[in-house]
Short mmCIF file of N, CA, C and O in Angstrom, two decimals:
data_model
loop_
_atom_site.label_atom_id
_atom_site.label_comp_id
_atom_site.label_asym_id
_atom_site.label_seq_id
_atom_site.Cartn_x
_atom_site.Cartn_y
_atom_site.Cartn_z
N MET A 1 114.75 136.17 136.63
CA MET A 1 113.26 136.22 137.17
C MET A 1 112.60 134.95 137.53
O MET A 1 112.82 134.15 136.50
N LEU A 2 111.96 134.57 138.20
CA LEU A 2 111.83 133.34 139.14
C LEU A 2 110.26 133.36 138.46
O LEU A 2 109.40 134.18 138.62
N ILE A 3 109.68 132.03 138.31
CA ILE A 3 108.39 131.91 138.09
C ILE A 3 107.43 131.35 139.24
O ILE A 3 108.20 130.83 139.98
N GLU A 4 106.52 131.91 139.52
CA GLU A 4 105.60 131.56 140.67
C GLU A 4 105.63 130.24 140.90
O GLU A 4 105.11 129.33 139.67
N PRO A 5 105.67 129.25 141.81
CA PRO A 5 105.60 127.86 141.81
C PRO A 5 103.77 127.60 141.58
O PRO A 5 103.14 128.35 141.97
N VAL A 6 103.69 126.34 140.97
CA VAL A 6 102.13 126.02 140.93
C VAL A 6 101.70 125.55 142.15
O VAL A 6 102.34 124.83 143.02
N ALA A 7 100.47 125.99 142.58
CA ALA A 7 99.89 125.68 143.78
C ALA A 7 99.50 124.05 143.65
O ALA A 7 99.15 123.50 142.68
N LEU A 8 99.63 123.33 144.91
CA LEU A 8 99.37 122.22 145.04
C LEU A 8 97.90 121.86 144.22
O LEU A 8 97.81 120.71 143.86
N SER A 9 96.83 122.87 144.55
CA SER A 9 95.70 122.41 144.11
C SER A 9 95.74 122.45 142.62
O SER A 9 94.95 121.74 141.86
N ASP A 10 96.58 123.38 141.87
CA ASP A 10 96.53 123.30 140.28
C ASP A 10 97.51 122.26 139.85
O ASP A 10 97.74 122.23 138.51
N PHE A 11 98.32 121.44 140.78
CA PHE A 11 99.57 120.45 140.25
C PHE A 11 98.66 119.42 139.20
O PHE A 11 99.17 119.25 138.00
N PHE A 12 97.34 118.94 139.74
CA PHE A 12 97.00 117.89 138.90
C PHE A 12 96.54 118.47 137.34
O PHE A 12 96.84 117.90 136.51
N LEU A 13 95.93 119.84 137.25
CA LEU A 13 95.82 120.43 136.31
C LEU A 13 96.69 120.50 135.41
O LEU A 13 96.70 120.48 133.96
N SER A 14 97.92 120.92 135.83
CA SER A 14 99.16 121.22 135.13
C SER A 14 99.57 119.81 134.36
O SER A 14 100.34 119.66 133.08
N PHE A 15 99.79 118.80 135.36
CA PHE A 15 100.11 117.62 134.87
C PHE A 15 99.10 116.88 133.79
O PHE A 15 99.52 116.49 132.86
N PHE A 16 97.94 117.02 134.09
CA PHE A 16 96.95 116.69 133.03
C PHE A 16 96.65 117.18 131.88
O PHE A 16 97.03 116.74 130.73
N SER A 17 97.11 118.63 131.75
CA SER A 17 97.15 119.32 130.66
C SER A 17 98.63 119.13 129.90
O SER A 17 98.66 119.05 128.62
N ALA A 18 99.79 118.87 130.54
CA ALA A 18 100.75 118.44 129.96
C ALA A 18 100.91 117.27 129.20
O ALA A 18 101.05 117.06 127.95
N ALA A 19 100.09 116.19 129.71
CA ALA A 19 99.73 114.97 129.09
C ALA A 19 99.12 115.04 127.86
O ALA A 19 99.21 114.56 126.76
N LEU A 20 97.93 115.80 128.07
CA LEU A 20 97.14 116.14 126.71
C LEU A 20 97.79 116.80 125.83
O LEU A 20 97.44 116.70 124.73
N ILE A 21 98.69 117.72 126.07
CA ILE A 21 99.72 118.56 125.22
C ILE A 21 100.17 117.26 124.13
O ILE A 21 100.45 117.12 123.01
N ILE A 22 100.89 116.20 124.64
CA ILE A 22 101.68 115.12 124.06
C ILE A 22 100.74 114.43 123.33
O ILE A 22 100.85 114.20 122.12
N LEU A 23 99.68 113.91 123.95
CA LEU A 23 98.48 113.04 123.55
C LEU A 23 97.78 113.73 122.35
O LEU A 23 98.01 113.07 121.02
N LEU A 24 97.39 114.92 122.51
CA LEU A 24 96.69 115.90 121.21
C LEU A 24 97.84 115.92 120.07
O LEU A 24 97.33 115.87 118.93
N ALA A 25 98.84 116.43 120.58
CA ALA A 25 100.07 116.45 119.21
C ALA A 25 100.08 115.17 118.39
O ALA A 25 100.01 115.29 117.23
N THR A 26 100.15 114.09 119.12
CA THR A 26 100.16 112.88 118.29
C THR A 26 99.13 112.46 117.76
O THR A 26 99.23 112.36 116.22
N VAL A 27 97.77 112.93 118.04
CA VAL A 27 96.71 112.28 117.45
C VAL A 27 96.36 113.64 116.49
O VAL A 27 96.31 113.13 115.21
N TYR A 28 96.95 114.78 116.51
CA TYR A 28 96.75 115.52 115.25
C TYR A 28 97.49 115.34 114.11
O TYR A 28 97.20 115.30 113.14
N ALA A 29 99.16 115.08 114.67
CA ALA A 29 100.03 114.41 113.48
C ALA A 29 99.43 113.12 112.87
O ALA A 29 99.22 113.14 111.51
N ALA A 30 98.53 111.98 113.48
CA ALA A 30 98.38 111.01 112.90
C ALA A 30 97.15 111.12 111.96
O ALA A 30 96.90 110.65 110.94
N LEU A 31 96.27 112.02 112.40
CA LEU A 31 94.82 112.54 111.88
C LEU A 31 95.18 113.01 110.56
O LEU A 31 94.64 112.92 109.42
N TYR A 32 96.22 114.15 110.64
CA TYR A 32 96.78 114.63 109.23
C TYR A 32 97.44 114.06 108.45
O TYR A 32 97.19 113.96 107.14
N ALA A 33 98.27 113.11 108.75
CA ALA A 33 98.71 111.91 107.80
C ALA A 33 97.59 111.18 107.12
O ALA A 33 97.73 110.85 105.91
N TRP A 34 96.77 110.58 107.86
CA TRP A 34 95.75 109.73 107.23
C TRP A 34 94.83 110.63 106.45
O TRP A 34 94.45 109.83 105.69
N SER A 35 94.64 111.67 106.84
CA SER A 35 93.97 112.61 105.88
C SER A 35 94.44 112.67 104.30
O SER A 35 93.88 112.46 103.42
N LYS A 36 95.98 112.79 104.54
CA LYS A 36 96.64 112.88 103.26
C LYS A 36 96.62 111.44 102.63
O LYS A 36 96.44 111.50 101.22
N ILE A 37 96.80 110.62 103.37
CA ILE A 37 96.85 109.15 102.52
C ILE A 37 95.74 108.75 102.25
O ILE A 37 95.40 108.18 101.13
N SER A 38 94.48 108.86 102.83
CA SER A 38 92.99 108.49 102.59
C SER A 38 92.69 109.44 101.48
O SER A 38 91.65 109.06 100.93
N GLY A 39 93.13 110.68 101.41
CA GLY A 39 92.27 111.63 100.65
C GLY A 39 90.62 112.17 101.42
O GLY A 39 90.06 112.77 100.56
N HIS A 40 90.35 111.66 102.40
CA HIS A 40 89.26 112.25 102.97
C HIS A 40 89.54 113.38 104.12
O HIS A 40 90.23 113.48 104.78
N ARG A 41 88.39 114.33 103.52
CA ARG A 41 88.52 115.49 104.25
C ARG A 41 88.09 115.73 105.82
O ARG A 41 88.47 116.58 106.68
N LYS A 42 87.47 114.72 105.93
CA LYS A 42 86.78 114.52 107.34
C LYS A 42 87.79 114.08 108.23
O LYS A 42 87.79 114.86 109.57
N PHE A 43 88.82 113.68 107.69
CA PHE A 43 90.06 113.41 108.59
C PHE A 43 91.22 114.65 108.89
O PHE A 43 91.35 114.92 110.03
N GLU A 44 91.07 115.57 107.88
CA GLU A 44 91.75 116.89 107.90
C GLU A 44 90.86 117.63 109.13
O GLU A 44 91.32 118.49 109.73
N PHE A 45 89.90 117.63 108.74
CA PHE A 45 88.61 118.43 110.03
C PHE A 45 88.76 117.97 111.07
O PHE A 45 89.06 118.88 111.94
N ALA A 46 88.92 116.57 111.59
CA ALA A 46 89.20 116.17 112.73
C ALA A 46 90.43 116.52 113.27
O ALA A 46 90.49 117.10 114.29
N ALA A 47 91.60 116.53 112.21
CA ALA A 47 92.77 117.34 112.68
C ALA A 47 92.84 118.47 113.16
O ALA A 47 93.45 118.93 114.42
N TRP A 48 91.98 119.19 112.85
CA TRP A 48 92.00 120.68 112.99
C TRP A 48 91.10 120.74 114.26
O TRP A 48 91.61 121.72 115.29
N LEU A 49 90.43 119.84 114.50
CA LEU A 49 89.44 120.26 115.80
C LEU A 49 90.70 119.87 117.08
O LEU A 49 90.37 120.35 118.12
N ILE A 50 91.28 118.72 116.97
CA ILE A 50 92.12 118.11 117.66
C ILE A 50 93.28 119.38 117.92
O ILE A 50 93.62 119.79 118.97
N TYR A 51 93.72 120.00 117.05
CA TYR A 51 94.80 121.04 117.15
C TYR A 51 94.11 122.09 117.78
O TYR A 51 94.62 122.91 118.46
N ALA A 52 92.92 122.54 117.54
CA ALA A 52 92.12 123.35 118.57
C ALA A 52 92.26 123.12 119.71
O ALA A 52 92.33 123.89 120.91
N ALA A 53 91.91 121.93 120.38
CA ALA A 53 91.88 121.15 121.66
C ALA A 53 93.39 121.35 122.30
O ALA A 53 93.59 121.85 123.52
N LEU A 54 94.38 121.19 121.41
CA LEU A 54 95.67 121.43 121.58
C LEU A 54 96.10 122.85 122.09
O LEU A 54 96.64 122.82 123.02
N LEU A 55 95.58 123.59 121.33
CA LEU A 55 95.78 125.33 121.70
C LEU A 55 95.11 125.56 123.06
O LEU A 55 95.83 126.38 123.84
N ILE A 56 94.21 125.18 123.44
CA ILE A 56 93.46 125.41 124.50
C ILE A 56 94.07 124.57 125.55
O ILE A 56 94.32 125.40 126.67
N CYS A 57 94.70 123.29 125.45
CA CYS A 57 95.45 122.94 126.28
C CYS A 57 96.87 123.37 126.74
O CYS A 57 97.31 123.66 128.05
N VAL A 58 97.49 124.06 125.71
CA VAL A 58 98.57 124.94 126.07
C VAL A 58 98.46 126.20 126.73
O VAL A 58 99.19 126.64 127.58
N GLY A 59 97.25 126.79 126.41
CA GLY A 59 96.61 128.06 127.15
C GLY A 59 96.52 127.61 128.51
O GLY A 59 97.00 128.36 129.37
N VAL A 60 95.70 126.59 128.93
CA VAL A 60 95.64 126.07 130.43
C VAL A 60 96.92 125.91 131.05
O VAL A 60 97.29 126.30 132.23
N PHE A 61 97.87 125.26 130.24
CA PHE A 61 99.22 124.94 130.62
C PHE A 61 100.15 126.13 131.23
O PHE A 61 100.72 126.20 132.26
N SER A 62 99.87 127.04 130.33
CA SER A 62 100.74 128.12 130.53
C SER A 62 99.83 129.14 131.74
O SER A 62 100.71 130.04 132.47
N TYR A 63 98.86 129.05 131.73
CA TYR A 63 98.01 129.77 132.67
C TYR A 63 98.16 129.41 134.03
O TYR A 63 98.67 130.17 135.07
N VAL A 64 98.30 128.01 134.17
CA VAL A 64 98.17 127.32 135.69
C VAL A 64 99.79 127.27 136.12
O VAL A 64 100.03 127.54 137.23
N ASN A 65 100.61 127.39 135.04
CA ASN A 65 102.14 127.53 135.43
C ASN A 65 102.44 128.65 135.49
O ASN A 65 103.81 129.06 135.54
N HIS A 66 101.80 129.72 135.26
CA HIS A 66 102.14 131.24 135.78
C HIS A 66 103.23 131.64 134.53
O HIS A 66 104.22 132.44 134.93
N PHE A 67 102.92 131.07 133.54
CA PHE A 67 104.12 131.29 132.10
C PHE A 67 103.89 132.92 131.71
O PHE A 67 102.86 133.62 131.95
N ASN A 68 105.00 133.75 131.75
CA ASN A 68 105.11 135.05 131.27
C ASN A 68 106.49 135.41 130.52
O ASN A 68 107.24 134.67 130.44
N ASP A 69 106.44 136.45 129.64
CA ASP A 69 107.47 136.81 128.98
C ASP A 69 108.14 135.83 128.18
O ASP A 69 107.34 135.27 126.88
N TYR A 70 109.20 135.24 128.08
CA TYR A 70 109.82 134.34 127.25
C TYR A 70 109.17 133.05 127.45
O TYR A 70 109.21 132.21 126.23
N TRP A 71 108.57 132.62 128.50
CA TRP A 71 107.90 131.43 128.69
C TRP A 71 106.58 131.33 127.90
O TRP A 71 106.47 130.39 127.37
N LEU A 72 105.99 132.25 127.63
CA LEU A 72 104.93 132.34 126.71
C LEU A 72 105.27 132.18 125.27
O LEU A 72 104.47 131.64 124.51
N LEU A 73 106.48 132.92 125.11
CA LEU A 73 106.91 132.97 123.69
C LEU A 73 107.03 131.42 123.55
O LEU A 73 107.18 131.01 122.24
N LEU A 74 107.67 130.79 124.22
CA LEU A 74 108.27 129.42 123.99
C LEU A 74 106.95 128.65 124.16
O LEU A 74 106.97 127.55 123.35
N SER A 75 105.89 128.84 124.79
CA SER A 75 104.74 128.28 124.37
C SER A 75 104.13 128.14 123.10
O SER A 75 103.63 127.25 122.59
N LEU A 76 104.07 129.61 122.66
CA LEU A 76 103.56 129.86 121.29
C LEU A 76 104.53 129.13 120.35
O LEU A 76 103.89 128.60 119.33
N LEU A 77 105.93 129.24 120.13
CA LEU A 77 106.54 128.38 119.39
C LEU A 77 106.28 127.03 119.50
O LEU A 77 106.29 126.10 118.31
N MET A 78 106.02 126.48 120.81
CA MET A 78 106.04 124.96 120.62
C MET A 78 104.86 124.62 120.03
O MET A 78 104.49 123.48 119.17
N VAL A 79 103.58 125.50 120.17
CA VAL A 79 102.27 124.84 119.58
C VAL A 79 102.24 125.26 118.19
O VAL A 79 101.74 124.62 117.14
N LEU A 80 103.35 126.26 117.72
CA LEU A 80 103.12 126.37 116.12
C LEU A 80 104.11 125.37 115.60
O LEU A 80 103.44 124.86 114.60
N GLY A 81 104.81 125.01 116.44
CA GLY A 81 105.83 123.71 115.85
C GLY A 81 104.73 122.40 115.73
O GLY A 81 105.11 121.68 114.87
N TYR A 82 104.02 122.33 116.73
CA TYR A 82 103.20 121.08 116.61
C TYR A 82 102.46 121.24 115.55
O TYR A 82 102.12 120.19 115.01
N GLY A 83 101.99 122.56 114.95
CA GLY A 83 101.10 122.42 113.99
C GLY A 83 101.36 122.47 112.66
O GLY A 83 100.88 121.94 111.61
N TRP A 84 102.64 122.94 112.61
CA TRP A 84 103.46 122.91 111.24
C TRP A 84 104.54 121.80 110.92
O TRP A 84 104.66 121.19 109.58
N MET A 85 104.98 121.26 111.93
CA MET A 85 106.01 119.97 111.63
C MET A 85 105.09 118.98 110.67
O MET A 85 105.86 118.35 109.66
N PRO A 86 104.24 118.41 111.19
CA PRO A 86 103.55 117.39 110.52
C PRO A 86 103.29 117.95 108.90
O PRO A 86 103.71 116.89 107.79
N ARG A 87 102.97 119.01 108.33
CA ARG A 87 102.84 119.50 107.24
C ARG A 87 104.33 119.46 106.43
O ARG A 87 104.60 118.95 105.39
N PHE A 88 105.25 120.07 107.26
CA PHE A 88 106.73 119.96 106.68
C PHE A 88 107.13 118.38 106.23
O PHE A 88 107.70 118.23 105.45
N ILE A 89 106.80 117.66 107.40
CA ILE A 89 107.23 116.19 107.35
C ILE A 89 106.61 115.44 106.12
O ILE A 89 107.22 114.48 105.28
N TRP A 90 105.38 115.77 105.90
CA TRP A 90 104.63 115.04 104.91
C TRP A 90 105.25 115.91 103.53
O TRP A 90 105.35 114.71 102.96
N LYS A 91 105.54 116.82 103.46
CA LYS A 91 106.03 117.26 102.18
C LYS A 91 107.39 116.54 101.93
O LYS A 91 107.79 116.42 100.50
N LEU A 92 108.07 116.93 103.11
CA LEU A 92 109.36 115.98 102.70
C LEU A 92 109.31 114.50 102.49
O LEU A 92 110.15 114.10 101.44
N CYS A 93 108.41 113.85 103.01
CA CYS A 93 108.20 112.50 102.62
C CYS A 93 107.82 112.40 101.49
O CYS A 93 108.15 111.20 100.55
N ALA A 94 106.56 112.81 100.80
CA ALA A 94 106.06 112.97 99.47
C ALA A 94 107.18 113.24 98.53
O ALA A 94 107.38 112.70 97.30
N ALA A 95 108.04 114.27 98.61
CA ALA A 95 109.05 114.70 97.92
C ALA A 95 110.24 113.52 97.84
O ALA A 95 110.81 113.08 96.89
N THR A 96 110.71 112.97 99.15
CA THR A 96 111.57 111.80 98.86
C THR A 96 111.27 110.33 98.13
O THR A 96 111.82 109.73 98.09
N HIS A 97 109.83 110.24 98.44
CA HIS A 97 109.50 108.98 97.68
C HIS A 97 108.64 109.15 96.66
O HIS A 97 107.52 108.37 96.21
N ASP A 98 108.94 110.38 96.09
CA ASP A 98 107.97 110.51 94.63
C ASP A 98 108.52 109.64 93.41
O ASP A 98 110.12 109.26 93.71
N ALA A 99 107.78 109.00 92.92
CA ALA A 99 108.13 107.95 91.98
C ALA A 99 109.40 108.50 90.75
O ALA A 99 110.20 107.82 90.36
N ASP A 100 109.65 109.77 90.62
CA ASP A 100 110.35 110.70 89.77
C ASP A 100 111.68 110.76 90.11
O ASP A 100 112.67 110.86 89.64
N THR A 101 111.57 110.93 91.46
CA THR A 101 113.03 111.13 92.11
C THR A 101 113.76 109.89 92.68
O THR A 101 114.88 109.68 93.30
N HIS A 102 112.96 108.99 92.77
CA HIS A 102 113.41 107.57 93.40
C HIS A 102 113.85 107.07 92.11
O HIS A 102 113.72 106.33 91.11
N HIS A 103 115.42 106.51 92.14
CA HIS A 103 116.10 105.87 91.57
C HIS A 103 116.62 104.27 92.10
O HIS A 103 116.96 104.25 93.10
N SER A 104 116.18 103.36 91.73
CA SER A 104 116.63 102.19 91.74
C SER A 104 117.99 101.64 91.54
O SER A 104 118.65 101.75 90.35
N HIS A 105 118.73 101.08 92.44
CA HIS A 105 119.93 100.82 92.35
C HIS A 105 119.84 99.24 92.57
O HIS A 105 119.92 98.78 93.53
N GLN A 106 120.44 98.69 91.55
CA GLN A 106 120.56 97.26 91.29
C GLN A 106 122.11 96.75 91.98
O GLN A 106 122.85 97.46 91.27
N SER A 107 122.25 95.63 92.27
CA SER A 107 123.67 95.24 92.55
C SER A 107 124.31 94.88 91.27
O SER A 107 123.63 94.57 90.38
N GLY A 108 125.71 95.54 91.32
CA GLY A 108 126.39 95.26 89.69
C GLY A 108 126.34 96.72 89.25
O GLY A 108 126.95 96.69 88.14
N ASP A 109 125.54 97.57 89.30
CA ASP A 109 125.30 98.68 88.59
C ASP A 109 126.58 99.71 89.02
O ASP A 109 126.94 99.71 89.88
N HIS A 110 127.17 100.32 87.99
CA HIS A 110 128.13 101.13 88.11
C HIS A 110 127.89 102.40 88.34
O HIS A 110 126.89 102.89 87.64
N HIS A 111 128.71 103.23 89.20
CA HIS A 111 128.16 104.57 89.42
C HIS A 111 129.47 105.48 89.02
O HIS A 111 130.56 105.06 89.31
N ASP A 112 129.40 106.51 88.54
CA ASP A 112 130.27 107.46 88.03
C ASP A 112 130.48 108.36 89.05
O ASP A 112 130.28 108.86 89.90
#
């Protein structure tokens, strides 16, 4: 099944929404990380606002590009990934950089 091509009048909207998806996903991840680092809830709130804008951009992008069936599923998986990956990455970084799990190896140490 072929996807209907984007009309020339919608090309700018398609291009602009695709660029915003990338930009907003980056800003969301940065704000989420900064909220965890600083402990300020205002950055977490801002991250959720950016994520809402990201959802809108994915919706516009999917609509303008006439996505249906598995393309809509792919768009949904993409936006869910953009939402959850910063959380998983944060947990991974926190777990691997925890003071209890970090072992300092100095030169000359012997390992069994």
